[in-house]
XYZ file of C-alpha atoms in Angstrom:
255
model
C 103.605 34.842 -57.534
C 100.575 34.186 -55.055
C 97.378 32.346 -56.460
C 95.130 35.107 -55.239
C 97.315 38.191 -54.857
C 99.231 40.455 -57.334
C 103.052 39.775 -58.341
C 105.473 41.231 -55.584
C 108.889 41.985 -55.222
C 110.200 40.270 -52.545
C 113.265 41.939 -50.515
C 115.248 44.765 -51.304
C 116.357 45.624 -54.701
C 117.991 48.572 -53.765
C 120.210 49.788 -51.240
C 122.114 53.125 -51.548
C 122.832 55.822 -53.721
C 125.474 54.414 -55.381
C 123.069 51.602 -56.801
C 120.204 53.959 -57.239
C 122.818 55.751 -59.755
C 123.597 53.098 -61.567
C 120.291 51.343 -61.772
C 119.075 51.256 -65.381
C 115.867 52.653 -66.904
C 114.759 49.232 -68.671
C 113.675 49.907 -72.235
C 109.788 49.010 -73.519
C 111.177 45.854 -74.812
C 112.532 44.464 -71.918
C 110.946 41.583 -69.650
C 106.880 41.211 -70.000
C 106.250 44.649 -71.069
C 105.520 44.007 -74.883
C 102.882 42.129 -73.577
C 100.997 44.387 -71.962
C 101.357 46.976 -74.799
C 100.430 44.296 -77.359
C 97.548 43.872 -74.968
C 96.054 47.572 -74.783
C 96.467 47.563 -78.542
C 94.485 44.429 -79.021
C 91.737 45.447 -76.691
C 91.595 49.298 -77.900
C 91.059 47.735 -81.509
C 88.405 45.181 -80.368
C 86.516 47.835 -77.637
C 84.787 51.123 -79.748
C 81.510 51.647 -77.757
C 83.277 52.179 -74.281
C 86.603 54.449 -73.097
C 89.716 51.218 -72.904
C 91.872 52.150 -70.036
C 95.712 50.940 -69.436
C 96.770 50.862 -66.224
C 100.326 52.040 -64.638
C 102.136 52.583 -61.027
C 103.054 55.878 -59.717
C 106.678 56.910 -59.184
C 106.493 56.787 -55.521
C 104.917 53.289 -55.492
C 107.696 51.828 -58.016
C 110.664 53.482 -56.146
C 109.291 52.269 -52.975
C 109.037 48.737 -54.486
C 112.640 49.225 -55.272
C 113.977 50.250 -52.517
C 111.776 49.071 -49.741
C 108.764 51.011 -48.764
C 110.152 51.760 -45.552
C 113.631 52.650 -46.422
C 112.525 55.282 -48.614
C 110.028 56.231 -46.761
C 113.410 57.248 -44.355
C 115.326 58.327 -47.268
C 113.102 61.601 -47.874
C 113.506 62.392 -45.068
C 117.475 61.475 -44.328
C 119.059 61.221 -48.078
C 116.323 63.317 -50.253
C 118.682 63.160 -53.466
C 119.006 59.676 -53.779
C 115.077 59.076 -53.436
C 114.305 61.811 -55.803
C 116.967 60.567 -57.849
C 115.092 57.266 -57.830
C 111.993 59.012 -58.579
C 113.644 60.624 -61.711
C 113.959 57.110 -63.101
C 111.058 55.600 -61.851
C 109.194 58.629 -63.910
C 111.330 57.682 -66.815
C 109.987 54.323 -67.312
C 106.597 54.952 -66.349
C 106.030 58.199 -68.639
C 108.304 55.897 -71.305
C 105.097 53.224 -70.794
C 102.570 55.586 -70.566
C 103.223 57.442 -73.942
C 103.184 54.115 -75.526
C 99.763 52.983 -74.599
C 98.558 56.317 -75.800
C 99.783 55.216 -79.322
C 98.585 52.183 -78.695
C 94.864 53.693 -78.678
C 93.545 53.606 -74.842
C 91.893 56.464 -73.965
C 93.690 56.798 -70.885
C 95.597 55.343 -68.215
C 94.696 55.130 -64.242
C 97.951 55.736 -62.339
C 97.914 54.001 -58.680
C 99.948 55.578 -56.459
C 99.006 54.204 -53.749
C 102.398 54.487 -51.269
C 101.807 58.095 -51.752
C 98.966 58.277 -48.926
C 101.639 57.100 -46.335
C 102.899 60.892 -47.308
C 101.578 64.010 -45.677
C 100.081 66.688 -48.027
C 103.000 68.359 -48.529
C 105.235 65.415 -49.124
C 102.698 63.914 -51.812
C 103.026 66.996 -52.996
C 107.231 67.091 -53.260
C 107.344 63.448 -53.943
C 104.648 61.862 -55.808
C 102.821 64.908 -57.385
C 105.115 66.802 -58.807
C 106.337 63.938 -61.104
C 102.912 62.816 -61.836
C 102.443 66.206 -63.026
C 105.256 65.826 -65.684
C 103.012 62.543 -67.462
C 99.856 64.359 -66.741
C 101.395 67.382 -68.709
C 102.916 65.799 -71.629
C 99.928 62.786 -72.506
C 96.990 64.439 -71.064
C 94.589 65.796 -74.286
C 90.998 65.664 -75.327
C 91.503 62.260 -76.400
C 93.273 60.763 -73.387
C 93.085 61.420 -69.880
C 94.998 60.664 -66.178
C 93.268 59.024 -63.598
C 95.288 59.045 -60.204
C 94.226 56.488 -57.991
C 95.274 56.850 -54.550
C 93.566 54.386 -51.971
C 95.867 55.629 -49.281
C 94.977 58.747 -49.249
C 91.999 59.357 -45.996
C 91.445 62.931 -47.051
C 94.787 64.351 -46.200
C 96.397 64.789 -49.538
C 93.704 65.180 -51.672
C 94.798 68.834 -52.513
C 98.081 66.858 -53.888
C 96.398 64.979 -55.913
C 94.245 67.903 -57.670
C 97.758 69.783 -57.997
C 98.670 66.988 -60.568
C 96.398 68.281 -63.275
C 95.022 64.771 -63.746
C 90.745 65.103 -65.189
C 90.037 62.003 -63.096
C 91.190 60.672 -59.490
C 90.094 57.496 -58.075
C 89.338 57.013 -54.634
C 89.445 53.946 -51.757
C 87.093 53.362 -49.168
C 88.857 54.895 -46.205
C 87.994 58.813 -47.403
C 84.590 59.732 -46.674
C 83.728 60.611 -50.917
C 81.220 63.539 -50.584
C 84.398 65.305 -49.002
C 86.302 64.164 -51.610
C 84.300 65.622 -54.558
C 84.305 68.805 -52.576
C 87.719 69.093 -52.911
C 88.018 67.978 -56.924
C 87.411 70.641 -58.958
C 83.926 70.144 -60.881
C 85.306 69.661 -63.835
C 87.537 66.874 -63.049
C 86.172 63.304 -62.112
C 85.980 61.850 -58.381
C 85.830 58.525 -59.116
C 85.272 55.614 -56.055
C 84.427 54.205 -53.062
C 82.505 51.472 -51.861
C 84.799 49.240 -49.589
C 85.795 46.245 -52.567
C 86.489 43.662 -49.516
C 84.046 44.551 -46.557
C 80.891 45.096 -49.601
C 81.922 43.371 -52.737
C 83.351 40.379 -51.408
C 81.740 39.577 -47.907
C 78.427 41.556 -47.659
C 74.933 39.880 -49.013
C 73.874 41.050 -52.341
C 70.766 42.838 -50.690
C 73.628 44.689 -48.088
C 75.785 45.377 -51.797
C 72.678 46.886 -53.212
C 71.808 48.960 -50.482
C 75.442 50.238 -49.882
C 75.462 51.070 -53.344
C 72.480 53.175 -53.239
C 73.313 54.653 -50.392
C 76.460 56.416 -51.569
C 74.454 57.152 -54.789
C 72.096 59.474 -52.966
C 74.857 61.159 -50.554
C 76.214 62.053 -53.812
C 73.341 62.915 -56.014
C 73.836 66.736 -55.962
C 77.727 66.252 -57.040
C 77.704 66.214 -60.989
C 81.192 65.067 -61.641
C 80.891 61.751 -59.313
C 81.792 58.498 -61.033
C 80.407 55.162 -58.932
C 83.228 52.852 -58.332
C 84.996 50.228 -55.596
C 87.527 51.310 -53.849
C 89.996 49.705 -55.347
C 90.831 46.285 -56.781
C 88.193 44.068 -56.622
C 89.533 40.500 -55.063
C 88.921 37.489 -56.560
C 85.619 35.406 -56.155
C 83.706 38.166 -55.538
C 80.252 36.550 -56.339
C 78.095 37.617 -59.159
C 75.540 38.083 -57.236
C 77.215 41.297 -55.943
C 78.569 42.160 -58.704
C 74.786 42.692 -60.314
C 73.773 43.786 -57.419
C 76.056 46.900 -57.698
C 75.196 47.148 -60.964
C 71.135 47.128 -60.480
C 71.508 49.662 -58.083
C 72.690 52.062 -60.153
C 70.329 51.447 -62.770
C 67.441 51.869 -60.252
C 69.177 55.111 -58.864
C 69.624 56.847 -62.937
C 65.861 55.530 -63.611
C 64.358 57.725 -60.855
């Protein structure tokens, strides 16, 4: 546990098929996962004028957490079984999770499956898509929706992503995002990109606001565009920027 970074696993929690088979799906109770559930249910009864999102990883991130990102980044390659039979489990647990913030009352959940841009096209595809499209298939409705969030991906495996069904998918700053929404269907949501560390946390607020509308008007004639960072924003981002952002997309919908 860093002060200014997310949790991570540190080393290798798996090492072989053998241990892949006999690794566990852990149930909803298990470790700090009643938390978060009590906490989607809180905020979904407390938030009614806005759309409450939870928030999950994608099977190829969590199996490559598990068994090193670079080992099974090898293993699809040299053992495919035992990393799709990680990937079985992994989608297990995280459709398991998923179901249960939909009774909790979100309105959806973003998905980030980030590992998955490492992948070409037709890997994402095999490997990340295909089991996204099982969750996307059973929880997607009118009253709840997918977002996939995939910051790796630089415009290579965007078709991957669309294949998943998901309405929405979130974008990072590396894809150029009028491309992007070119490629997502116009009824589905591109959602993204303005760079969260470059912009957000190191440019002015006048270079924030001018970013901002910047991608606004590249994107102007694309209906189904949904202004965003790029991904997580870091901490002590000023909120100076912040507003920033936020007045220039006032200014751009009041023209």
């Amino acid at each position: 546990f860093e002060d200014h970074e997310i949790p991570n696993v540190v080393g290798r929690l798996l090492h072989n098929a053998r241990e892949v088979e006999e690794l566990r799906v852990p149930p909803l109770t298990a470790g700090r996962v009643p938390e978060y559930l009590k906490a989607n249910r809180t905020v979904a009864q407390e938030i009614t004028d806005k759309p409450v999102f939870g928030g999950a990883i994608g099977p190829f991130s969590l199996a490559g957490r598990l068994f090193d990102m670079t080992e099974i980044m090898m293993a699809i390659y040299t053992e495919p079984e035992t990393a799709k039979s990680l990937l079985e489990k992994c989608t297990e647990f995280i459709l398991n999770y998923c179901r249960a913030q939909k009774e909790a009352g979100v309105n959806g959940v973003i998905i980030a499956e980030p590992a998955a841009g490492l992948l070409s096209n037709e890997d994402c595809q095999e490997y990340s898509s295909e089991y996204i499209k099982r969750i996307v298939d059973e929880l997607q409705d009118e009253h709840f929706i997918v977002v996939l969030h995939n910051c790796g991906n630089m415009g290579h495996c965007t078709a991957a992503m669309v294949y998943t069904g998901a309405k929405a998918f979130h974008f990072g700053n590396k894809i150029d995002m009028v491309e992007a929404l070119n490629e997502v269907p116009s009824d589905r949501l591109a959602i993204g990109n303005l760079d969260p560390v470059s912009m957000f946390k190191q440019a002015s607020a006048e270079q924030m606001y001018q970013a901002t509308a910047e991608l606004l008007e590249k994107t102007k004639d694309l209906d189904h565009f949904v202004l965003s960072s790029g991904c997580d924003v870091p901490p002590h981002v000023t909120f100076e920027n912040i507003e920033a952002f936020y007045r220039a997309l006032a200014d751009f919908n009041a023209k």
